[in-house]
mmCIF file of C-alpha atoms and ligand atoms in Angstrom:
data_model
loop_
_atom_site.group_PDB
_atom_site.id
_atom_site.type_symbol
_atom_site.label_atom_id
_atom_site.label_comp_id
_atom_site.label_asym_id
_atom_site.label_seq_id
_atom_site.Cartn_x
_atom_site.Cartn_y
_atom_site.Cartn_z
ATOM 1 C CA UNK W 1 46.341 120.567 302.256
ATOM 2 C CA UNK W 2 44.726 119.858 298.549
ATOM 3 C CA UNK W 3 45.286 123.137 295.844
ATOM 4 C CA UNK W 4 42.530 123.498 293.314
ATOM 5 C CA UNK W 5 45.219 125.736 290.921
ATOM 6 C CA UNK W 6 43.900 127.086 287.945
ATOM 7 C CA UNK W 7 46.408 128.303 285.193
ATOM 8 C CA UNK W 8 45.720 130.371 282.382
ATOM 9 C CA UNK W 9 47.142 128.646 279.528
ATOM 10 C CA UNK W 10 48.120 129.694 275.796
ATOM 11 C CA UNK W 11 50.569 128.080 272.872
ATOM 12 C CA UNK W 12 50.461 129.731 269.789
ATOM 13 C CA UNK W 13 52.450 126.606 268.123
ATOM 14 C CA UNK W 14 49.260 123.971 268.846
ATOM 15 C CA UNK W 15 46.675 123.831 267.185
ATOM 16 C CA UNK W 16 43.609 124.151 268.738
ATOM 17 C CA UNK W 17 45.503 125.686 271.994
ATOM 18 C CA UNK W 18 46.399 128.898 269.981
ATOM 19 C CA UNK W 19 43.476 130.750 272.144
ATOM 20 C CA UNK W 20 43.947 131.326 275.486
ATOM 21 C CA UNK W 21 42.069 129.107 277.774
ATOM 22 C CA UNK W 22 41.444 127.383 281.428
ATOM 23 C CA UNK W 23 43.472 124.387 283.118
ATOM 24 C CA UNK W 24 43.037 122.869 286.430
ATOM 25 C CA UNK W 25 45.397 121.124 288.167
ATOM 26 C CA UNK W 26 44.865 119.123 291.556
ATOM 27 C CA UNK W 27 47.851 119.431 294.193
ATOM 28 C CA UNK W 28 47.775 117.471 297.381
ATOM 29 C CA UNK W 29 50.401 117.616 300.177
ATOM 30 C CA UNK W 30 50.896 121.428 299.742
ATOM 31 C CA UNK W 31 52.128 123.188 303.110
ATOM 32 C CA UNK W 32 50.978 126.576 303.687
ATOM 33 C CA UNK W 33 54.431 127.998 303.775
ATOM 34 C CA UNK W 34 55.142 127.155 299.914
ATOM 35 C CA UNK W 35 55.348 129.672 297.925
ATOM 36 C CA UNK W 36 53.285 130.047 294.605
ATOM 37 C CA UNK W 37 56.045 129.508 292.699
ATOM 38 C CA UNK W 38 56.888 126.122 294.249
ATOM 39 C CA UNK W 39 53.357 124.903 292.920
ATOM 40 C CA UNK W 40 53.932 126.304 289.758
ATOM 41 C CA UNK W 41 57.524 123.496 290.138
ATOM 42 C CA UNK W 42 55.246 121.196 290.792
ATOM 43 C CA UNK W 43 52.996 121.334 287.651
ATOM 44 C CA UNK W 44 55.726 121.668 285.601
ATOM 45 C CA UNK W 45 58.090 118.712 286.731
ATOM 46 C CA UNK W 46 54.969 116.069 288.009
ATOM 47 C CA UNK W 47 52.474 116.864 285.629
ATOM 48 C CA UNK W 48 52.990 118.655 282.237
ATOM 49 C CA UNK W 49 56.443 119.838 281.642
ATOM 50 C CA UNK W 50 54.946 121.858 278.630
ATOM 51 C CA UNK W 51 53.817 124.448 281.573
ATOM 52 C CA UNK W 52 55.813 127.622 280.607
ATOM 53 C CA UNK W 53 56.941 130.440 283.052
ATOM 54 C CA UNK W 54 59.870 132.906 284.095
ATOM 55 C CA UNK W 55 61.629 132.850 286.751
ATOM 56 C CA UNK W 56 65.546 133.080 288.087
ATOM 57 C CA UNK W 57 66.231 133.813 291.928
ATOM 58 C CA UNK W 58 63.007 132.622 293.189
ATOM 59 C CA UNK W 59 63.670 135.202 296.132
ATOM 60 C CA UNK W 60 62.101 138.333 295.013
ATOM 61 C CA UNK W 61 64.900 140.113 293.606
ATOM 62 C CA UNK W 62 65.169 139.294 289.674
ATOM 63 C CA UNK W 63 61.472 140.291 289.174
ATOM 64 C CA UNK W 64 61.010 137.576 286.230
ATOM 65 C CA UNK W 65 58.028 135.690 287.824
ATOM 66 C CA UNK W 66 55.813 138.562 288.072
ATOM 67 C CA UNK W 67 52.144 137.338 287.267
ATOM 68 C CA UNK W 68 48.323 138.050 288.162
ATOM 69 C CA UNK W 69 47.885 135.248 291.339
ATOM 70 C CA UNK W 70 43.988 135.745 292.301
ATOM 71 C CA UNK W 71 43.405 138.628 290.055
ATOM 72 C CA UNK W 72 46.410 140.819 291.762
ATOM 73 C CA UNK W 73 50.396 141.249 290.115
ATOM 74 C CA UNK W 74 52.384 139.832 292.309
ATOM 75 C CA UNK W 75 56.162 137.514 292.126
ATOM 76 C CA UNK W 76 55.120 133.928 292.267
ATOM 77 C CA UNK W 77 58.126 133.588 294.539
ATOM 78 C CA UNK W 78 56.792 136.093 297.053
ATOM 79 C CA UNK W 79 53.560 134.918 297.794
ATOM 80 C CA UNK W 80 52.927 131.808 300.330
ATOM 81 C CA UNK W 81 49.861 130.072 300.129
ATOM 82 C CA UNK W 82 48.698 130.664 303.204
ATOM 83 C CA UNK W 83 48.135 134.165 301.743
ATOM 84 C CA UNK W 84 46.037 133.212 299.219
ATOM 85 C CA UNK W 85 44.211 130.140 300.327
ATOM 86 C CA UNK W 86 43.343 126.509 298.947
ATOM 87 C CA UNK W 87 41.929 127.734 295.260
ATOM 88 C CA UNK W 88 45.130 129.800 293.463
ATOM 89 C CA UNK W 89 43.991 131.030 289.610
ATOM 90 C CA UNK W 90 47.731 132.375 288.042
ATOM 91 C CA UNK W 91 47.403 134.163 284.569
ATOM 92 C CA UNK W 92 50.121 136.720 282.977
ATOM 93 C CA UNK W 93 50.439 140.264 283.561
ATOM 94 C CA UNK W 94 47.832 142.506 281.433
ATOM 95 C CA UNK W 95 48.886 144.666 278.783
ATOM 96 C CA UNK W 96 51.738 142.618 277.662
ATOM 97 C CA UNK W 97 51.759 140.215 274.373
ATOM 98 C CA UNK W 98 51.344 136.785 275.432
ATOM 99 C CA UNK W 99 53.955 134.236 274.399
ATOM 100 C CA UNK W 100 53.398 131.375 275.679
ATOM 101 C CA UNK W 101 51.241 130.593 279.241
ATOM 102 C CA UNK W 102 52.703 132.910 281.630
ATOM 103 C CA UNK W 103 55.329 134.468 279.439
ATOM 104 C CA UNK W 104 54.712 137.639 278.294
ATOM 105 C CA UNK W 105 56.939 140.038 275.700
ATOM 106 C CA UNK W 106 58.848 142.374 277.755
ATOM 107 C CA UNK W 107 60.210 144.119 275.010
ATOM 108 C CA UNK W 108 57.371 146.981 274.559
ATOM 109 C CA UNK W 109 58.048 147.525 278.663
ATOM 110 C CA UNK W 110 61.727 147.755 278.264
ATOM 111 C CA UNK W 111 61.567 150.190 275.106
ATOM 112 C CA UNK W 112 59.360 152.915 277.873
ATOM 113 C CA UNK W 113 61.962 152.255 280.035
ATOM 114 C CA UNK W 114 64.929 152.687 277.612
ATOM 115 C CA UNK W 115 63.374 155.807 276.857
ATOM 116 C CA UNK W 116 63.490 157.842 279.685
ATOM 117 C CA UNK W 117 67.557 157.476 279.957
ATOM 118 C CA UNK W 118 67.343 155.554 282.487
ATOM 119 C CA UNK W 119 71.617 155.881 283.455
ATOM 120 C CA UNK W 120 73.768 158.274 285.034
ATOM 121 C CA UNK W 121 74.740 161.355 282.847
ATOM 122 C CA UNK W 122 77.355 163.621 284.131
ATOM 123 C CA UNK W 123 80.370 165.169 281.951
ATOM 124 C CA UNK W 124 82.546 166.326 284.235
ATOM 125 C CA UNK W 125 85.912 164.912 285.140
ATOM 126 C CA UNK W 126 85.368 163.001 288.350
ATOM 127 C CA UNK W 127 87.573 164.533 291.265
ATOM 128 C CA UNK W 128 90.406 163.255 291.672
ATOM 129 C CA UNK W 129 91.107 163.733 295.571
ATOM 130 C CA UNK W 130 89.585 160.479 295.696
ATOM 131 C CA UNK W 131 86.415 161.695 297.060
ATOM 132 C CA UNK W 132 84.468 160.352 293.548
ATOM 133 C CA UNK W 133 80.819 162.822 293.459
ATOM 134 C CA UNK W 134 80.198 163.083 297.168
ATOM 135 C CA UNK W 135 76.434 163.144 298.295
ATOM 136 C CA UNK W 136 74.997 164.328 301.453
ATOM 137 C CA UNK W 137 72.952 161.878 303.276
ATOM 138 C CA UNK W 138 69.519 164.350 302.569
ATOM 139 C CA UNK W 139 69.865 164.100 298.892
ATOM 140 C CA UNK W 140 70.420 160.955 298.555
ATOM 141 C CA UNK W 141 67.342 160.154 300.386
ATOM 142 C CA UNK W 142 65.286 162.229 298.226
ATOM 143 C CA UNK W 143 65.002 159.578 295.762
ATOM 144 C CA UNK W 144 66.246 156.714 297.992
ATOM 145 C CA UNK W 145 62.488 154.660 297.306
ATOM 146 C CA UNK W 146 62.982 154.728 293.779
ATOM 147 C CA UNK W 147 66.249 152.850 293.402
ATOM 148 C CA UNK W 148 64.947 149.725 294.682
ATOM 149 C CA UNK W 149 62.634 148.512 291.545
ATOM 150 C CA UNK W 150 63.460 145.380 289.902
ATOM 151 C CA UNK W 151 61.877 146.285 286.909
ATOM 152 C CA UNK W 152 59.434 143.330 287.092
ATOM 153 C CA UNK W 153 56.760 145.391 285.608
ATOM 154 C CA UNK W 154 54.174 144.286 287.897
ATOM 155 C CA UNK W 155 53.278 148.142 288.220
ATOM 156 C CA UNK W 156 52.877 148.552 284.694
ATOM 157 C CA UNK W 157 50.938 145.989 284.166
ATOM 158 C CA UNK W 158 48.138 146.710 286.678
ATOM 159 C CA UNK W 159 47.649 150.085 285.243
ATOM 160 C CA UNK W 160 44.476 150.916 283.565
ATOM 161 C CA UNK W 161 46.237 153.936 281.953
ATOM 162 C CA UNK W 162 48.509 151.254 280.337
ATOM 163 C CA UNK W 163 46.194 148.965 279.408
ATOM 164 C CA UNK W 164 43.999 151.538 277.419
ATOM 165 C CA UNK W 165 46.738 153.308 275.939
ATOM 166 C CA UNK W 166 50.075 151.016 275.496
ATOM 167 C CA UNK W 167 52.114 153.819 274.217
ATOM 168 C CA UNK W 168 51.765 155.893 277.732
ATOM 169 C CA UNK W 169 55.310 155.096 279.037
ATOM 170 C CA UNK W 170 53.875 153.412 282.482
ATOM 171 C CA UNK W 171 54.717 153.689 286.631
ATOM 172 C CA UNK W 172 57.643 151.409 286.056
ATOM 173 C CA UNK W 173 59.624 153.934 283.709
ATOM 174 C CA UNK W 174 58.742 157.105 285.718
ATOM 175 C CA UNK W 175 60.471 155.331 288.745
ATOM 176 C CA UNK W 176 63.549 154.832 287.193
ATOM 177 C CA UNK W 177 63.523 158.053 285.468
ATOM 178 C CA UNK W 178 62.985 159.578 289.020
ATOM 179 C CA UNK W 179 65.990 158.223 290.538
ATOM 180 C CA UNK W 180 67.982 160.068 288.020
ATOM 181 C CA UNK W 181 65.897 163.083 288.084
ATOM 182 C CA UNK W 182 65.958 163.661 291.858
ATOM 183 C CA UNK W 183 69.909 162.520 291.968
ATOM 184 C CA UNK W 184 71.874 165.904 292.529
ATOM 185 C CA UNK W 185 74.789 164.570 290.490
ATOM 186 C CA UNK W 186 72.962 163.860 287.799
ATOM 187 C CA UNK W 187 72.839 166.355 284.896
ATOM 188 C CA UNK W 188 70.085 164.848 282.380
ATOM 189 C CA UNK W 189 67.301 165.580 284.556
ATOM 190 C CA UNK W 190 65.643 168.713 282.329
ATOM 191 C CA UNK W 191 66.133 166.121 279.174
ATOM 192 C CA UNK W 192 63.831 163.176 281.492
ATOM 193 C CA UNK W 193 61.470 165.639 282.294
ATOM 194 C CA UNK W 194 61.127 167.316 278.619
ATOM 195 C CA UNK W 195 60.609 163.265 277.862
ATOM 196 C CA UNK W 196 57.887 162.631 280.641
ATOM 197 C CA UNK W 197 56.497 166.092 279.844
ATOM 198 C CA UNK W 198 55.231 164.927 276.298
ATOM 199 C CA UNK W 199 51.542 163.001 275.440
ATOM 200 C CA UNK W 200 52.167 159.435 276.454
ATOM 201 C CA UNK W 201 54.669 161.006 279.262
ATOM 202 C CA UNK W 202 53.621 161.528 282.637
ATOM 203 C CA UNK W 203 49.991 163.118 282.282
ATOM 204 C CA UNK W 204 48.613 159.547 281.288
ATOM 205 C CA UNK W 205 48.633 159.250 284.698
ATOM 206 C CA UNK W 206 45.219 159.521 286.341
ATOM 207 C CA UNK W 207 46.339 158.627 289.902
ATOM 208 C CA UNK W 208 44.144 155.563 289.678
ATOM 209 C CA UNK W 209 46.717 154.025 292.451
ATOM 210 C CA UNK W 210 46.932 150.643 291.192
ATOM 211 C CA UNK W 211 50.560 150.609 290.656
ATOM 212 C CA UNK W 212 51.362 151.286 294.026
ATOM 213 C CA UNK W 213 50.366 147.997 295.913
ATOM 214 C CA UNK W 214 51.306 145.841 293.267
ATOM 215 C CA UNK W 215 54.732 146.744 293.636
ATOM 216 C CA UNK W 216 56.519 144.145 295.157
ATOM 217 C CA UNK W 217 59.134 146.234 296.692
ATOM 218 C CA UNK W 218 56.861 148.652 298.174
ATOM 219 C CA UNK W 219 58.338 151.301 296.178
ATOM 220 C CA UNK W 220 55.399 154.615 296.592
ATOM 221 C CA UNK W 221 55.241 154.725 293.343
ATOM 222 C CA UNK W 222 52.065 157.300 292.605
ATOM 223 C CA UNK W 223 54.046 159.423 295.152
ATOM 224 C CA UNK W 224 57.140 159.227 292.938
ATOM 225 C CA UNK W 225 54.677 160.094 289.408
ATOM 226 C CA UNK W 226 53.479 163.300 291.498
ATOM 227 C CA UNK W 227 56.926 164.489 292.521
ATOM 228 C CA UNK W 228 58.127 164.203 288.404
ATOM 229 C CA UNK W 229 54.353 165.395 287.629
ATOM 230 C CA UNK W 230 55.341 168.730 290.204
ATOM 231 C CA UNK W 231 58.849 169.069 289.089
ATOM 232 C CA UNK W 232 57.913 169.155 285.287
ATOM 233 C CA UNK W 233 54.506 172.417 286.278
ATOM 234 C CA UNK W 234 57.489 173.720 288.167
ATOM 235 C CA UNK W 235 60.533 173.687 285.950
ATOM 236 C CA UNK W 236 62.550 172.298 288.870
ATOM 237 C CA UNK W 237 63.250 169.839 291.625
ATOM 238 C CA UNK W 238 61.460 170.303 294.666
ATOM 239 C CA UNK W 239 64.388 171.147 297.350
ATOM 240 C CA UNK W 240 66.808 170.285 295.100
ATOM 241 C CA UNK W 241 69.295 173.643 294.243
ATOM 242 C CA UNK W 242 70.321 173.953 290.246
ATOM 243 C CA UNK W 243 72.297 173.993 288.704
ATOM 244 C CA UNK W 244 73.772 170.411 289.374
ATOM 245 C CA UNK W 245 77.377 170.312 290.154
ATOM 246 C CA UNK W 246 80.156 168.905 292.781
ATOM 247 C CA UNK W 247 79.159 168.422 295.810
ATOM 248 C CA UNK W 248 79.759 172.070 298.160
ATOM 249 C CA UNK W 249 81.965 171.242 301.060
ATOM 250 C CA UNK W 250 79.381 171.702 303.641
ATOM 251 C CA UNK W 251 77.873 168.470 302.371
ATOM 252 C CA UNK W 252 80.705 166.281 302.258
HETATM 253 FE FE1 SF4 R 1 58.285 146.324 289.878
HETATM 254 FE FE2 SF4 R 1 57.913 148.195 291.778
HETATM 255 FE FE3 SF4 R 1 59.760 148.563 289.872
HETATM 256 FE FE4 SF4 R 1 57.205 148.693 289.264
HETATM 257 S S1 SF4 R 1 58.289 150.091 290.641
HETATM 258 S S2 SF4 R 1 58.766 147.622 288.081
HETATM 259 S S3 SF4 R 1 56.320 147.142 290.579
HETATM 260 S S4 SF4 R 1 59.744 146.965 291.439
HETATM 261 FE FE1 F3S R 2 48.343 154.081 286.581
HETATM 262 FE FE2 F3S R 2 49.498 154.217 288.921
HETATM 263 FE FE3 F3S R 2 48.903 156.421 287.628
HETATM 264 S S1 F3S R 2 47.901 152.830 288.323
HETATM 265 S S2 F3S R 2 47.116 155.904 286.467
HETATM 266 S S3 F3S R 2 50.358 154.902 286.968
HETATM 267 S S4 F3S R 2 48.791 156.103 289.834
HETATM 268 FE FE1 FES R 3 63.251 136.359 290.879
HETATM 269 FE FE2 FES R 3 60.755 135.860 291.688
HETATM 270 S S1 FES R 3 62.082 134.533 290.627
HETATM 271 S S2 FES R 3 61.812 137.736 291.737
#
């Protein structure tokens, strides 16, 4: 089949192509099992290798190649044409710096994320019976969604909240901070919710659900804001006992 595919295009290094703007490209032979990403190959290495995009595993697990394909965020690599017919318009995530075409500047995204202490924080001396911190199978489900992200922003990036307000930390940081939060071995989890508790914290949220179907690993991510949202009203974690220590034996 032939692919009208429009690409939104910007180089602030030309002159008179340092404004965003429009290019078509015509692609003929195109099965409708190639993904996005294959036609993006295509432009790049048939027709104009000045075509500028990330990407790495081209399997949907790095999350570099996360981009607006028909108006929605999705990973180039994830998305078959077949799902999005014979006229494919690919521009970069909103709320991001442009850099050049579809590369945006992650940094602003990684500083919300670096901000929630987004690790493991416990000080006490690991057990030494071998055992390491033992986990029962219920708590580690409790925040079992939220260790899958890929941090490919796509969440962020479709979020009204974030695009008004840049400085509201965004979906994408409140998921990792979660998995740490909800994590019974974890001891930092009043400090992440002191963090999400201030202004540009948590309550930028307005539910407006966008974040949730963009995410490429189906992670329910306005589900996981609400949990943090509850545990921060409530000065606790939701079925989870404090204070956080070793595992009791009737877990392990
Ligand atoms: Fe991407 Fe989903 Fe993680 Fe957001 S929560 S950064 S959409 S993987
Ligand atoms: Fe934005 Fe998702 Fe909340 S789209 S407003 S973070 S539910
Ligand atoms: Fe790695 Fe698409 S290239 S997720």
């Amino acid at each position: 089949m032939d692919i009208a595919f429009r690409i939104r295009r910007f180089n602030p290094e030309v002159q008179g192509k340092n404004k965003p703007y429009w290019q078509e490209f015509q692609l003929t032979d195109v099965e409708e099992t190639d993904r996005v990403l294959e036609l993006l190959h295509r432009v790049k290495w048939e027709q104009d290798g000045t075509l500028t995009l990330r990407r790495a595993c081209a399997h949907g697990v790095c999350g570099s190649d996360a981009m607006r394909i028909n108006g929605i965020n999705r990973l180039a690599c994830k998305v078959l044409v077949r799902d999005v017919g014979t006229k494919i318009q690919v521009e970069p995530i909103l709320g991001l710096p442009v850099l050049k075409d579809l590369v945006v500047d992650m940094e602003p995204f990684f500083d919300h994320y670096r901000s929630v202490m987004p690790f493991f924080v416990n000080d006490t001396a690991v057990p030494t019976d071998g055992r390491e911190r033992l986990q029962s199978q219920e708590d580690r489900e409790k925040f079992d969604d939220t260790t899958k992200c890929i941090l490919c922003a796509a969440c962020t990036t479709s979020c009204p909240s974030f695009w008004a307000n840049g400085q509201y930390v965004g979906p994408a940081a409140i998921v990792q901070a979660h998995r740490f939060i909800f994590d019974t071995r974890d001891q930092a989890w009043k400090e992440r919710l002191e963090i999400l508790g201030e202004p540009n914290g948590v309550w930028r949220c307005r539910t407006i659900y966008n974040c949730t179907p963009a995410c490429p690993r189906e992670i329910q991510v306005t589900k996981a804001i609400g949990e943090v949202k509850l545990a921060i009203r409530a000065g606790k974690r939701e079925g989870i006992a404090t204070p956080v220590g070793p595992i009791a034996e009737s877990n392990s």
